[in-house]
Short mmCIF file of C-alpha atoms and ligand atoms in Angstrom, two decimals:
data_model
loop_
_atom_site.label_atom_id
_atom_site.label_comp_id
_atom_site.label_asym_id
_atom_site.label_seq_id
_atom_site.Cartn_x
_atom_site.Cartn_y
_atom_site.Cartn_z
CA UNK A 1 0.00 0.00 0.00
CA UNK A 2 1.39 3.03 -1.15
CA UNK A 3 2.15 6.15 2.08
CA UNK A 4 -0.90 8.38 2.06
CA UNK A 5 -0.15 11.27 0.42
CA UNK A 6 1.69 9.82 -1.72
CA UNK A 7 -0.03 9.55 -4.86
CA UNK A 8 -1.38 13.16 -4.80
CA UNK A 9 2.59 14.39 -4.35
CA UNK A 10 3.88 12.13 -7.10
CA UNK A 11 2.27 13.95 -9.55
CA UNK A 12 4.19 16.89 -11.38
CA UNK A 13 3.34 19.79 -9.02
CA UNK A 14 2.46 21.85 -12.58
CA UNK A 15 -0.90 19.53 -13.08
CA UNK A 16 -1.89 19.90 -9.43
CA UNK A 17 -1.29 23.53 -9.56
CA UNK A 18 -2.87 25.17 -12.64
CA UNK A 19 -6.07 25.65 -11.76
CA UNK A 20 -6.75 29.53 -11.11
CA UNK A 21 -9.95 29.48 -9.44
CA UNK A 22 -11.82 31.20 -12.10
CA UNK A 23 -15.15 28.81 -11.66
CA UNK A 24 -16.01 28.89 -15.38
CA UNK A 25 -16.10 24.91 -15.00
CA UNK A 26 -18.58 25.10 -12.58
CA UNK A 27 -22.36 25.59 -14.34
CA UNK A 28 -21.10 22.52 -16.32
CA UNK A 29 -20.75 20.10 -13.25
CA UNK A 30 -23.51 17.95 -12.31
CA UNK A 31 -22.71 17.76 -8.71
CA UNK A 32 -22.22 21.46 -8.33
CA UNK A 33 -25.31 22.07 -10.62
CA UNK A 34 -27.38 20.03 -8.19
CA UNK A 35 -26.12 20.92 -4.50
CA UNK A 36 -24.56 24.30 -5.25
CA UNK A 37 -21.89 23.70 -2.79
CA UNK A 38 -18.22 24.60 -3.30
CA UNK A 39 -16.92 21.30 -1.98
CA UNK A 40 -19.25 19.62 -4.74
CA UNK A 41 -17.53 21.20 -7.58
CA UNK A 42 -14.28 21.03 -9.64
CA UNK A 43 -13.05 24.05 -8.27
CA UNK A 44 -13.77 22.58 -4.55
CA UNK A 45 -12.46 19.08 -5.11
CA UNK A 46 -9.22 20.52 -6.72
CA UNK A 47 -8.08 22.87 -3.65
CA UNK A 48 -8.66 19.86 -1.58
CA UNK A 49 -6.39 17.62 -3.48
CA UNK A 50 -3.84 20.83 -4.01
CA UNK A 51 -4.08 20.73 0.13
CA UNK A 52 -3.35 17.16 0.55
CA UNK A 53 -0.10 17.34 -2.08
CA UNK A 54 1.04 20.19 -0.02
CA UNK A 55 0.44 18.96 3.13
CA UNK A 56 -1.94 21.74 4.46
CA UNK A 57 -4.48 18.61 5.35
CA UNK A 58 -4.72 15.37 5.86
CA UNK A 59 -6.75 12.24 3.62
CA UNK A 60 -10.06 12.57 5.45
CA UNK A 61 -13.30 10.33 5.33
CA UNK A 62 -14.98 13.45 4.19
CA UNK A 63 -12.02 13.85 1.35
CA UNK A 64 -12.90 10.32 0.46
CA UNK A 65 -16.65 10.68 0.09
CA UNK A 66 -16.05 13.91 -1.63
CA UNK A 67 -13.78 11.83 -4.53
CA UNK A 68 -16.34 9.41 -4.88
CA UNK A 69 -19.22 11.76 -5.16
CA UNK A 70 -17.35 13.16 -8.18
CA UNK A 71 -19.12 11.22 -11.45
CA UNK A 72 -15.50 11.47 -13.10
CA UNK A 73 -17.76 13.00 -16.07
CA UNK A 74 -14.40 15.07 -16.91
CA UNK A 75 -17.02 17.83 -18.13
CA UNK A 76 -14.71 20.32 -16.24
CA UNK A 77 -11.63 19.57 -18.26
CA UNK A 78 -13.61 20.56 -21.47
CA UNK A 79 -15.01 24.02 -19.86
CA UNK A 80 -11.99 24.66 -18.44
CA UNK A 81 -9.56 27.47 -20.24
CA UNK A 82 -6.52 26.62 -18.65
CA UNK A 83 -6.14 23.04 -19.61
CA UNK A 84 -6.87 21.66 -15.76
CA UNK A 85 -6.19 18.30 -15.95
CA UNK A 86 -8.34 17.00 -14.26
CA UNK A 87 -8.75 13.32 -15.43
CA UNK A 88 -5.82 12.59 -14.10
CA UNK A 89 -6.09 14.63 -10.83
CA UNK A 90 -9.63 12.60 -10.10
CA UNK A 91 -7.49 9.04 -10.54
CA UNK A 92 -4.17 10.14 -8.17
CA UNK A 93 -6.90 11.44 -5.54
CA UNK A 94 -8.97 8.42 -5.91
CA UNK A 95 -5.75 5.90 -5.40
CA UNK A 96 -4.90 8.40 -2.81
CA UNK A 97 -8.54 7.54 -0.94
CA UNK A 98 -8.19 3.84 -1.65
CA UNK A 99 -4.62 3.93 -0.38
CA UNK A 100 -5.30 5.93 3.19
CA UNK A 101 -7.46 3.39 3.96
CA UNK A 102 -10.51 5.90 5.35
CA UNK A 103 -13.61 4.03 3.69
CA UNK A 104 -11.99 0.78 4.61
CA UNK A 105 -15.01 -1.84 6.21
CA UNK A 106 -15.06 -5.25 6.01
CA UNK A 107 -17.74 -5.59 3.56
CA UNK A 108 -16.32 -2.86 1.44
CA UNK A 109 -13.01 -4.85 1.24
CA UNK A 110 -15.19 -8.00 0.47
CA UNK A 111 -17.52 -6.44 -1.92
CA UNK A 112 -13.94 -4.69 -3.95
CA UNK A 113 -11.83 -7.90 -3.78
CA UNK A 114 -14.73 -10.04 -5.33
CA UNK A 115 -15.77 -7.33 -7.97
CA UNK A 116 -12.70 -5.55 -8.97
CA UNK A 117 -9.95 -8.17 -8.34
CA UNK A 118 -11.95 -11.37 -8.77
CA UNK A 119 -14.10 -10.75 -10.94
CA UNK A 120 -12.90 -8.40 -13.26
CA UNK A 121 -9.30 -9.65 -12.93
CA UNK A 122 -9.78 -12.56 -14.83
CA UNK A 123 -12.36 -12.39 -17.46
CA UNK A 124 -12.90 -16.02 -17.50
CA UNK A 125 -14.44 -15.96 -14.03
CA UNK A 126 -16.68 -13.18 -15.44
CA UNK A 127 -17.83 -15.18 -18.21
CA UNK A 128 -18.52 -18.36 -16.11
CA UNK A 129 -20.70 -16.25 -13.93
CA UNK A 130 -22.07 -14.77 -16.96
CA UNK A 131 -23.36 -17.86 -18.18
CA UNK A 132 -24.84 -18.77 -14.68
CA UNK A 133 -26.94 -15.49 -15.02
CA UNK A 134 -27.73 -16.39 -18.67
CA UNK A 135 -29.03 -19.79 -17.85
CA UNK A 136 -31.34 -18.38 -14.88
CA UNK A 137 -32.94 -16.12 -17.38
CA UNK A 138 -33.27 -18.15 -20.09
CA UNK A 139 -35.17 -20.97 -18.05
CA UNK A 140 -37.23 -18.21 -16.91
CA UNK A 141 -36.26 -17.95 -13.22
CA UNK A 142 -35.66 -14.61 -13.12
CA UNK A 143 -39.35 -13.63 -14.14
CA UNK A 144 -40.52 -16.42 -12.06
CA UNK A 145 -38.68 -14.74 -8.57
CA UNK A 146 -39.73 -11.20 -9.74
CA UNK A 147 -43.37 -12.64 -10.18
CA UNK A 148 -43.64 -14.38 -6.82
CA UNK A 149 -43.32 -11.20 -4.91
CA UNK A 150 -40.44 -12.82 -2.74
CA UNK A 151 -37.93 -9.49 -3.66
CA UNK A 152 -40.43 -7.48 -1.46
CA UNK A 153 -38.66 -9.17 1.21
CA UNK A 154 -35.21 -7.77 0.36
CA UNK A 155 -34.30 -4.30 1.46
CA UNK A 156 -34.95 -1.47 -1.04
CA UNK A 157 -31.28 -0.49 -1.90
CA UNK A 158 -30.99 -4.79 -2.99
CA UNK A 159 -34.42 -4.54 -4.91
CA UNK A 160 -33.12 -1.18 -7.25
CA UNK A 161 -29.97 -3.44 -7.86
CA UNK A 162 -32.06 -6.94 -8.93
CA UNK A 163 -34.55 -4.79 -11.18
CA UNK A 164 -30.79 -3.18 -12.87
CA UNK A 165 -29.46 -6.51 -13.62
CA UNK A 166 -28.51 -6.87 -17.33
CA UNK A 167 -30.23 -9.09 -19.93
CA UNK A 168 -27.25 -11.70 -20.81
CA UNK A 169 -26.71 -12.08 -24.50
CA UNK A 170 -27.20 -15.93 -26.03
CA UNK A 171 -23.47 -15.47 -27.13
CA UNK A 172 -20.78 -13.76 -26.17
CA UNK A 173 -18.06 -12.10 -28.40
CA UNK A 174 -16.21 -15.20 -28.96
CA UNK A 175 -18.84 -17.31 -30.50
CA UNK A 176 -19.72 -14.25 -32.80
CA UNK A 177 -16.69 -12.80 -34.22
CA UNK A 178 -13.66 -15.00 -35.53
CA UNK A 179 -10.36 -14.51 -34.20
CA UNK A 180 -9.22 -13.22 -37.71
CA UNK A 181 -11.40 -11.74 -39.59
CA UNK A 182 -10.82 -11.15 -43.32
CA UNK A 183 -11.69 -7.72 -44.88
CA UNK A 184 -14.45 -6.97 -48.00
CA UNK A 185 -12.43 -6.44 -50.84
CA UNK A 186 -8.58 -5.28 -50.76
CA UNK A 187 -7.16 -5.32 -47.33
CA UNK A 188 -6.25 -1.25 -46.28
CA UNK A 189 -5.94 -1.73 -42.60
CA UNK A 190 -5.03 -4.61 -40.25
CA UNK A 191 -6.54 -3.87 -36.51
CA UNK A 192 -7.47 -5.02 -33.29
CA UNK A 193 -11.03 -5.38 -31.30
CA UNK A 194 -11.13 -4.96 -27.87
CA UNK A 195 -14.19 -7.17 -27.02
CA UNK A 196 -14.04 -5.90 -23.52
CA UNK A 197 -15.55 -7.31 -20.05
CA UNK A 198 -18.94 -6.73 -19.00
CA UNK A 199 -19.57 -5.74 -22.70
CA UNK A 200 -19.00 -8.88 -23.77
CA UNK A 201 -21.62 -10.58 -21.42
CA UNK A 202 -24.29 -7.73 -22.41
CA UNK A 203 -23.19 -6.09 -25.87
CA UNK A 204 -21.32 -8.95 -27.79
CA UNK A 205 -24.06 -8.38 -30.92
CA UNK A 206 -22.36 -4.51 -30.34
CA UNK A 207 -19.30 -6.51 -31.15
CA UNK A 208 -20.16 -8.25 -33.98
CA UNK A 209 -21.75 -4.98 -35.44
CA UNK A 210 -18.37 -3.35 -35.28
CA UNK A 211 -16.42 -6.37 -36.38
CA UNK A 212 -18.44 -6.26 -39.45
CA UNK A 213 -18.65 -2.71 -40.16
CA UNK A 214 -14.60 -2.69 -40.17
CA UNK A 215 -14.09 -5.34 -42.31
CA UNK A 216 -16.43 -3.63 -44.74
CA UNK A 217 -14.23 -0.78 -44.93
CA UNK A 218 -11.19 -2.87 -45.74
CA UNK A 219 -10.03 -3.91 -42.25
CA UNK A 220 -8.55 -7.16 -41.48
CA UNK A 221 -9.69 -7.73 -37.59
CA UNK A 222 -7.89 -9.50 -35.12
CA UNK A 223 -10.52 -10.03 -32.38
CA UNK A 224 -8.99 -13.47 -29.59
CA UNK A 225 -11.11 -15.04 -27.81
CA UNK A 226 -9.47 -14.74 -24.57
CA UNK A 227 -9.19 -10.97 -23.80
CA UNK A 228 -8.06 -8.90 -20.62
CA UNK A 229 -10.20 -6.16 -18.71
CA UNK A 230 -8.74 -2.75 -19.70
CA UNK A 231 -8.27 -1.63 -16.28
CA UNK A 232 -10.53 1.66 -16.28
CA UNK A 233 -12.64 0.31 -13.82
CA UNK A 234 -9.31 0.03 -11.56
CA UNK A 235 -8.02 3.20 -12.39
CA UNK A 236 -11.33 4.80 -11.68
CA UNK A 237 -11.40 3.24 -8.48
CA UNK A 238 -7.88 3.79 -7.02
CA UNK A 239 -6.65 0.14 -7.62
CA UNK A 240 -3.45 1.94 -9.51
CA UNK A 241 -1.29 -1.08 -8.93
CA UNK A 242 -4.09 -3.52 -10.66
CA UNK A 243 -4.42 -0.82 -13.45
CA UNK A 244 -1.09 -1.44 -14.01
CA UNK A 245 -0.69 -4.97 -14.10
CA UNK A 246 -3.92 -4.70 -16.87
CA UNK A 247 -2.42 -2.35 -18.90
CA UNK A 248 0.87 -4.72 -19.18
CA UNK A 249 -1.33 -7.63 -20.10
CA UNK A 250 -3.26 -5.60 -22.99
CA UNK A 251 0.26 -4.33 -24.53
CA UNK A 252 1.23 -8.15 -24.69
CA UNK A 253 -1.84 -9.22 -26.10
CA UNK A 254 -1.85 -6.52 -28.50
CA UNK A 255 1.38 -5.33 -29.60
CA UNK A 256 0.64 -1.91 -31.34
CA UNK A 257 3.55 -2.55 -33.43
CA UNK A 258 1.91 -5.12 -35.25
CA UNK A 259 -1.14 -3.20 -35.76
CA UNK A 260 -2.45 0.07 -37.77
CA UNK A 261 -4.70 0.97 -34.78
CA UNK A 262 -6.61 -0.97 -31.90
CA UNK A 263 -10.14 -0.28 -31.87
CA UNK A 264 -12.36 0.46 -28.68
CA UNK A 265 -16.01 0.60 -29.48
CA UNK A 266 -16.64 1.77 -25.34
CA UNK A 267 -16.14 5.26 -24.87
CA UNK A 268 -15.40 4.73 -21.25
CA UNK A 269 -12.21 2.26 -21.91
CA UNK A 270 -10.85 4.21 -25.04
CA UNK A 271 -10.40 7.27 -22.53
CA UNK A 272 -8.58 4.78 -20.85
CA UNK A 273 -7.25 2.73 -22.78
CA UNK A 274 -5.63 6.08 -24.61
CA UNK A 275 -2.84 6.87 -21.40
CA UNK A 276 -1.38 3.70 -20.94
CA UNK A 277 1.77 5.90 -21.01
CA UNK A 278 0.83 8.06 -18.25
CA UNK A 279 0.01 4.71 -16.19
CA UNK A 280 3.12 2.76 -17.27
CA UNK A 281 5.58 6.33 -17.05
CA UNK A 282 7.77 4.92 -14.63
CA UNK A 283 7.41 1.43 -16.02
CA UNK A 284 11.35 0.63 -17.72
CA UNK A 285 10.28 -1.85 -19.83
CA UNK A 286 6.67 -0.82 -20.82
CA UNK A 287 6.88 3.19 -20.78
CA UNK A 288 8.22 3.23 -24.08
CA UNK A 289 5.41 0.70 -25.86
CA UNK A 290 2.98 2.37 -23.95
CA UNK A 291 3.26 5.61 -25.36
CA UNK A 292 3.21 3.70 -28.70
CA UNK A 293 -0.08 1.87 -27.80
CA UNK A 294 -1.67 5.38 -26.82
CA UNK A 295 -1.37 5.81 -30.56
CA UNK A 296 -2.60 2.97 -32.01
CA UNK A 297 -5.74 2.91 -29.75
CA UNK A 298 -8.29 4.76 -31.61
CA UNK A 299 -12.20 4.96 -31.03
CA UNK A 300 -14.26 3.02 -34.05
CA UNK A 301 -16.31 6.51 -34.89
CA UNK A 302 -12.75 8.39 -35.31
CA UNK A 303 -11.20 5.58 -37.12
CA UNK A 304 -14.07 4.94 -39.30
CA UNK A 305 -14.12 8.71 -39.99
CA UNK A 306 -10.50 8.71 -40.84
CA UNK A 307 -10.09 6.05 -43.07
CA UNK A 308 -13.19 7.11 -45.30
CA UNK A 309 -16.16 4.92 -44.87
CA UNK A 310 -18.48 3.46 -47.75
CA UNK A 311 -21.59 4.66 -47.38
CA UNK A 312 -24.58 2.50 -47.26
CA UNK A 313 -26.90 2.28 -50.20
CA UNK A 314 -30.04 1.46 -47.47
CA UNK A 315 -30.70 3.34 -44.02
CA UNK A 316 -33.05 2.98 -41.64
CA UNK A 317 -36.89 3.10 -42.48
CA UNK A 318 -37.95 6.70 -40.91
CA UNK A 319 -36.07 6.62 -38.06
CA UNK A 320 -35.32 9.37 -35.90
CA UNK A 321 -32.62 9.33 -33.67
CA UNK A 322 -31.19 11.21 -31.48
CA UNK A 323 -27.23 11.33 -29.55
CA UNK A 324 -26.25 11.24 -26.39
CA UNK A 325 -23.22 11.53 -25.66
CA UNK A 326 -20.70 9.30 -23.78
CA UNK A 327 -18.91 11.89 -21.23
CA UNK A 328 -15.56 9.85 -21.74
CA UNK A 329 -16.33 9.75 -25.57
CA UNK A 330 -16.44 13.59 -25.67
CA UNK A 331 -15.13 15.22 -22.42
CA UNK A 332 -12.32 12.42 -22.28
CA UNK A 333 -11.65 11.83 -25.89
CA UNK A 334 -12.81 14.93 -27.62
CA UNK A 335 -14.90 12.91 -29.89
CA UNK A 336 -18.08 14.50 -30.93
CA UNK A 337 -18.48 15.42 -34.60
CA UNK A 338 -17.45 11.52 -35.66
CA UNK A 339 -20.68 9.94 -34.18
CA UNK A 340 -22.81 12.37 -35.93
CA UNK A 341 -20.97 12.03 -38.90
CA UNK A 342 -21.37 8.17 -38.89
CA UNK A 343 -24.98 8.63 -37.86
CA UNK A 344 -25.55 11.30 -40.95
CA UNK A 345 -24.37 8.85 -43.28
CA UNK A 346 -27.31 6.87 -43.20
CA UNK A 347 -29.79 7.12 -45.58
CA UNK A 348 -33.24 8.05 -44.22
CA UNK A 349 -31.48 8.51 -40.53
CA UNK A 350 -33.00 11.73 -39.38
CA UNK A 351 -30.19 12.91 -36.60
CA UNK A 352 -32.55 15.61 -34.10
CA UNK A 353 -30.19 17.03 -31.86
CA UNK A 354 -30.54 16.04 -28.47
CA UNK A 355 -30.40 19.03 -25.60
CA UNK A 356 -26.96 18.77 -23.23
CA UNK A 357 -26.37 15.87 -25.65
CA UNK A 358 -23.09 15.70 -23.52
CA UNK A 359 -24.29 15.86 -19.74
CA UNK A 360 -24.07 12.64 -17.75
CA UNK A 361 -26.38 10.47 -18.01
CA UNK A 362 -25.69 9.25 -14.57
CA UNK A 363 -24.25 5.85 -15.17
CA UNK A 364 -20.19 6.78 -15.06
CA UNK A 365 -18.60 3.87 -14.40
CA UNK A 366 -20.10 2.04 -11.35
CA UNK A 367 -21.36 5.72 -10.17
CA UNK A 368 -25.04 4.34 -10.78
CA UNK A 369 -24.46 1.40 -8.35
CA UNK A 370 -22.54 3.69 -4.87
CA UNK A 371 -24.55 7.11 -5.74
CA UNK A 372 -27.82 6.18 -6.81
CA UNK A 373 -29.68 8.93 -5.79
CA UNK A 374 -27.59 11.53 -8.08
CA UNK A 375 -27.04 9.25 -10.67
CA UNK A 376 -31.09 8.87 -10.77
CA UNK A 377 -31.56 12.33 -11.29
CA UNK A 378 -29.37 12.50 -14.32
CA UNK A 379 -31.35 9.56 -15.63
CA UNK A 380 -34.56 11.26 -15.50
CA UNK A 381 -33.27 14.68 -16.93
CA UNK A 382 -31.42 12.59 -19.43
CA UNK A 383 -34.74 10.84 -20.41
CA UNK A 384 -36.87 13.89 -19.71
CA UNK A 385 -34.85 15.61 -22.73
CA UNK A 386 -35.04 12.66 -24.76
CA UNK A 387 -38.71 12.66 -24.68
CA UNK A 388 -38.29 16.44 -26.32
CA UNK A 389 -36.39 15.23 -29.38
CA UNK A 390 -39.67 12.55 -30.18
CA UNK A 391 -36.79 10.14 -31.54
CA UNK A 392 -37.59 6.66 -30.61
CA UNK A 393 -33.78 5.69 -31.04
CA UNK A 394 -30.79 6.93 -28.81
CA UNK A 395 -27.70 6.29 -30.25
CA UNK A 396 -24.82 6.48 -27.64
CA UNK A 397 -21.08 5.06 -27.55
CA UNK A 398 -20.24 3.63 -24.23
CA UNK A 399 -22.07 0.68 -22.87
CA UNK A 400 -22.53 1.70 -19.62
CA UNK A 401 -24.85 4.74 -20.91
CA UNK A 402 -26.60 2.20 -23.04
CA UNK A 403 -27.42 0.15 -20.08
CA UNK A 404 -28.41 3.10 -17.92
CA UNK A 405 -30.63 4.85 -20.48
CA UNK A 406 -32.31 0.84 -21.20
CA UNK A 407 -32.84 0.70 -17.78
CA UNK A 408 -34.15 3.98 -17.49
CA UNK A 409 -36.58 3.26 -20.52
CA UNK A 410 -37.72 -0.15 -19.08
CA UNK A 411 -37.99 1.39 -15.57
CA UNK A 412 -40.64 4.58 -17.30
CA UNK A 413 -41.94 2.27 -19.77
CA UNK A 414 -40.79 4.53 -22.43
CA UNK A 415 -40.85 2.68 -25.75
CA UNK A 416 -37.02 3.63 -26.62
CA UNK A 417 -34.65 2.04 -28.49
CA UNK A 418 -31.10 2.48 -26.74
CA UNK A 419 -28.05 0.99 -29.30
CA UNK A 420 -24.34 2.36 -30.64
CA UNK A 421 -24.32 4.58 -33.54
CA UNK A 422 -22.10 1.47 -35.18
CA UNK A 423 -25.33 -0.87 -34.67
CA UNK A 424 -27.63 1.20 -37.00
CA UNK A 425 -24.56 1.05 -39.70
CA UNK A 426 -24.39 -2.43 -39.46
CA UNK A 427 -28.01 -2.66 -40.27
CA UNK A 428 -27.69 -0.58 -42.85
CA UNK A 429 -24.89 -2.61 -44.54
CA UNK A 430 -27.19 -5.50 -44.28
CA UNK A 431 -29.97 -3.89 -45.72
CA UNK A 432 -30.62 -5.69 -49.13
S1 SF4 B 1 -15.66 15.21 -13.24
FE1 SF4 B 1 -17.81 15.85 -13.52
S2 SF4 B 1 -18.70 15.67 -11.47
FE2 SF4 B 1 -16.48 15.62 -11.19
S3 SF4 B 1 -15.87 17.73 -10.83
FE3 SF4 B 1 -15.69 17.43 -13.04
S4 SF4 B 1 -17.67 18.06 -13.89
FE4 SF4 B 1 -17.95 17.77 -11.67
S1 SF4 B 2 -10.65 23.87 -13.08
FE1 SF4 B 2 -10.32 25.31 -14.76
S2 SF4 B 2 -12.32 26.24 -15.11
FE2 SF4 B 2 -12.40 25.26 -13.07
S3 SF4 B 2 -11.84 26.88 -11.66
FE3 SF4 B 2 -9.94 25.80 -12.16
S4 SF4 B 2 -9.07 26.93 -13.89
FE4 SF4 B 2 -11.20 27.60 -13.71
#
């Protein structure tokens, strides 16, 4: 376990002192917007992590709770003129948390070391239970519990989790996509597809959809069966060290030498996936591939839009769609005109523009699941503005807002159709 302190302090002192108090970051925070408290707000959690890394105060419970009331929307870093860096401010004062050991419990430590080490440390154990859940839907026990009435028994907090559990795809990834994958026509490109982990269990047909749409534009795709987690959850969470050890495992797996890009179809992980360097800096035999790999990894909307895509012959019938936007997508990876782009390119697609297209939508990460009363309230505005637009089809880039907004939908009974923008090219391609 790293000294507390320690992570805040290793960071050069230029990041953690730039910001210059000018609050023009704050109407675009969600926390700030909703409490209207200084502590709440970029501004507020940034003097507080300047404090610790110059020993003016000490890592508090209250400093803790603060960090993790924080979405990690990044929606700061865009407002902000001075460059704030604050994605990497939020993951040194989150380690720093984690590290100081103030929101230690037993169950905490149980509930951490089963989800984020266990579980998502080895995607094969994910799978296995994956398949477990799959099989108690598809023999129909899950409807049978939730029709019995027996959840009324369970405390409320354990109810609102059971009603968010995922639908588990038939297949996952693997039993959809080849390992190699051989382009339409000439080969231009040869890349890599990150299937990554809970995606896989709930998006593989995502996948698929993106699998296919590169090889129609001339990629060859290498896609194994037998992937690694990307580590954002860990980084998001203060597990540093496990970040790490992730990001070593995905630079093996993937060399980016070998490569012309490696594609992320989850807005979340290609944030993350994009500063392997930053993790892996002090790393002497990985720093140097690692700043390679942040190269190579590119989102599919902005490699799609830079290599030129065909565009399909057939669209949607009428649809109207609208975009919400993944906060790590465009806060954390500056990608907002290439999903529109992709979406325009449709024939018959009629794109209505979706108001704060690019405020959270609540789910950030595991935010939904520790904060769910703010993370609710971004839901419903999110849906509330929606409704405006009269599209029946969102189109977002990160799976975890696709599962929060289907949730949402399901939970409202608002007849909605959540997918990735990639998903409605696909169908287009297959449009006869
Ligand atoms: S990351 Fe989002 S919630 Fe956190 S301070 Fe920045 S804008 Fe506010
Ligand atoms: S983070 Fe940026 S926008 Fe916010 S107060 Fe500091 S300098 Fe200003």
């Amino acid at each position: 376990m790293s000294l507390p302190g320690a992570h805040l302090k290793s960071l050069d002192y230029s990041v953690v002192q730039q910001c210059m108090h000018c609050g023009l970051c704050l109407p675009t925070c969600p926390t700030y917007d909703a409490t209207k408290i200084e502590r709440n707000s970029p501004r507020g959690r940034i003097s507080l992590m300047r404090a610790i890394a110059d020993d003016r105060l000490e890592v508090s419970k209250a400093f803790a709770d603060e960090m993790y009331f924080c979405l990690g929307c990044l929606a700061c870093m865009t407002a902000c003129p001075a460059g704030v860096n604050y994605a990497e401010l939020f993951e040194h004062a989150r380690a720093e948390a984690e590290a100081s050991g103030v929101l230690a419990s037993p169950r905490r430590s149980l509930i951490r070391s089963l989800a984020i080490h266990w579980l998502f440390g080895n995607l094969n154990r994910l799978q296995t239970v994956g398949r477990v859940l799959r099989l108690y839907q598809q023999l129909g026990l899950q409807n049978l519990v939730r029709g019995s009435g027996v959840l009324k028994l369970l405390p409320k907090r354990l109810r609102e989790l059971e009603a968010m559990t995922p639908e588990i795809q038939p297949y996952f990834s693997a039993e959809l996509i080849p390992a190699v994958t051989a382009p339409v026509g000439p080969a231009r490109y040869r890349v890599a597809m990150l299937t990554g982990c809970a995606q896989d269990l709930i998006f593989s047909d995502m996948n698929r959809d993106t699998v296919e749409v590169l090889a129609r534009n001339g990629c060859e795709v290498i896609t194994p069966a037998e992937q690694h987690c990307c580590g954002s959850l860990h980084a998001h969470n203060g597990e540093w060290e496990a970040a790490q050890q992730l990001a070593r495992k995905q630079i093996d797996q993937f060399p980016p030498e070998q490569f012309d890009a490696i594609i992320s179809n989850a807005g979340g992980c290609g944030s993350h996936l994009k500063h392997y360097h930053k993790l892996l800096a002090d790393d002497p035999v990985y720093s140097r591939r690692a700043l390679l790999w942040d190269q190579k990894v590119k989102d599919i909307h902005e490699w799609l839009m830079q290599i030129g895509i065909e565009a399909p012959k057939n669209g949607v019938p009428d649809a109207v769609v609208t975009y919400h936007e993944s906060c790590h997508l465009c806060h954390g990876q500056k990608i907002t005109t290439q999903p529109r782009q992709l979406l325009r390119s449709i024939p018959n697609l009629q794109l209505v523009e979706l108001p704060e297209s690019n405020w959270c939508c609540g789910s950030a990460g595991i935010y939904n699941l520790i904060q769910p009363e703010m993370a609710n309230d971004l839901l419903d505005r999110k849906l509330k503005h929606i409704k405006t637009t009269g599209a029946t089809v969102v189109a977002t880039g990160n799976p975890g807002c696709l599962l929060q907004l289907i949730n949402g939908a399901k939970q409202q009974c608002f007849p909605l159709r959540v997918v990735h923008p990639v998903t409605l090219l696909a169908e287009a391609y297959r449009r006869p």
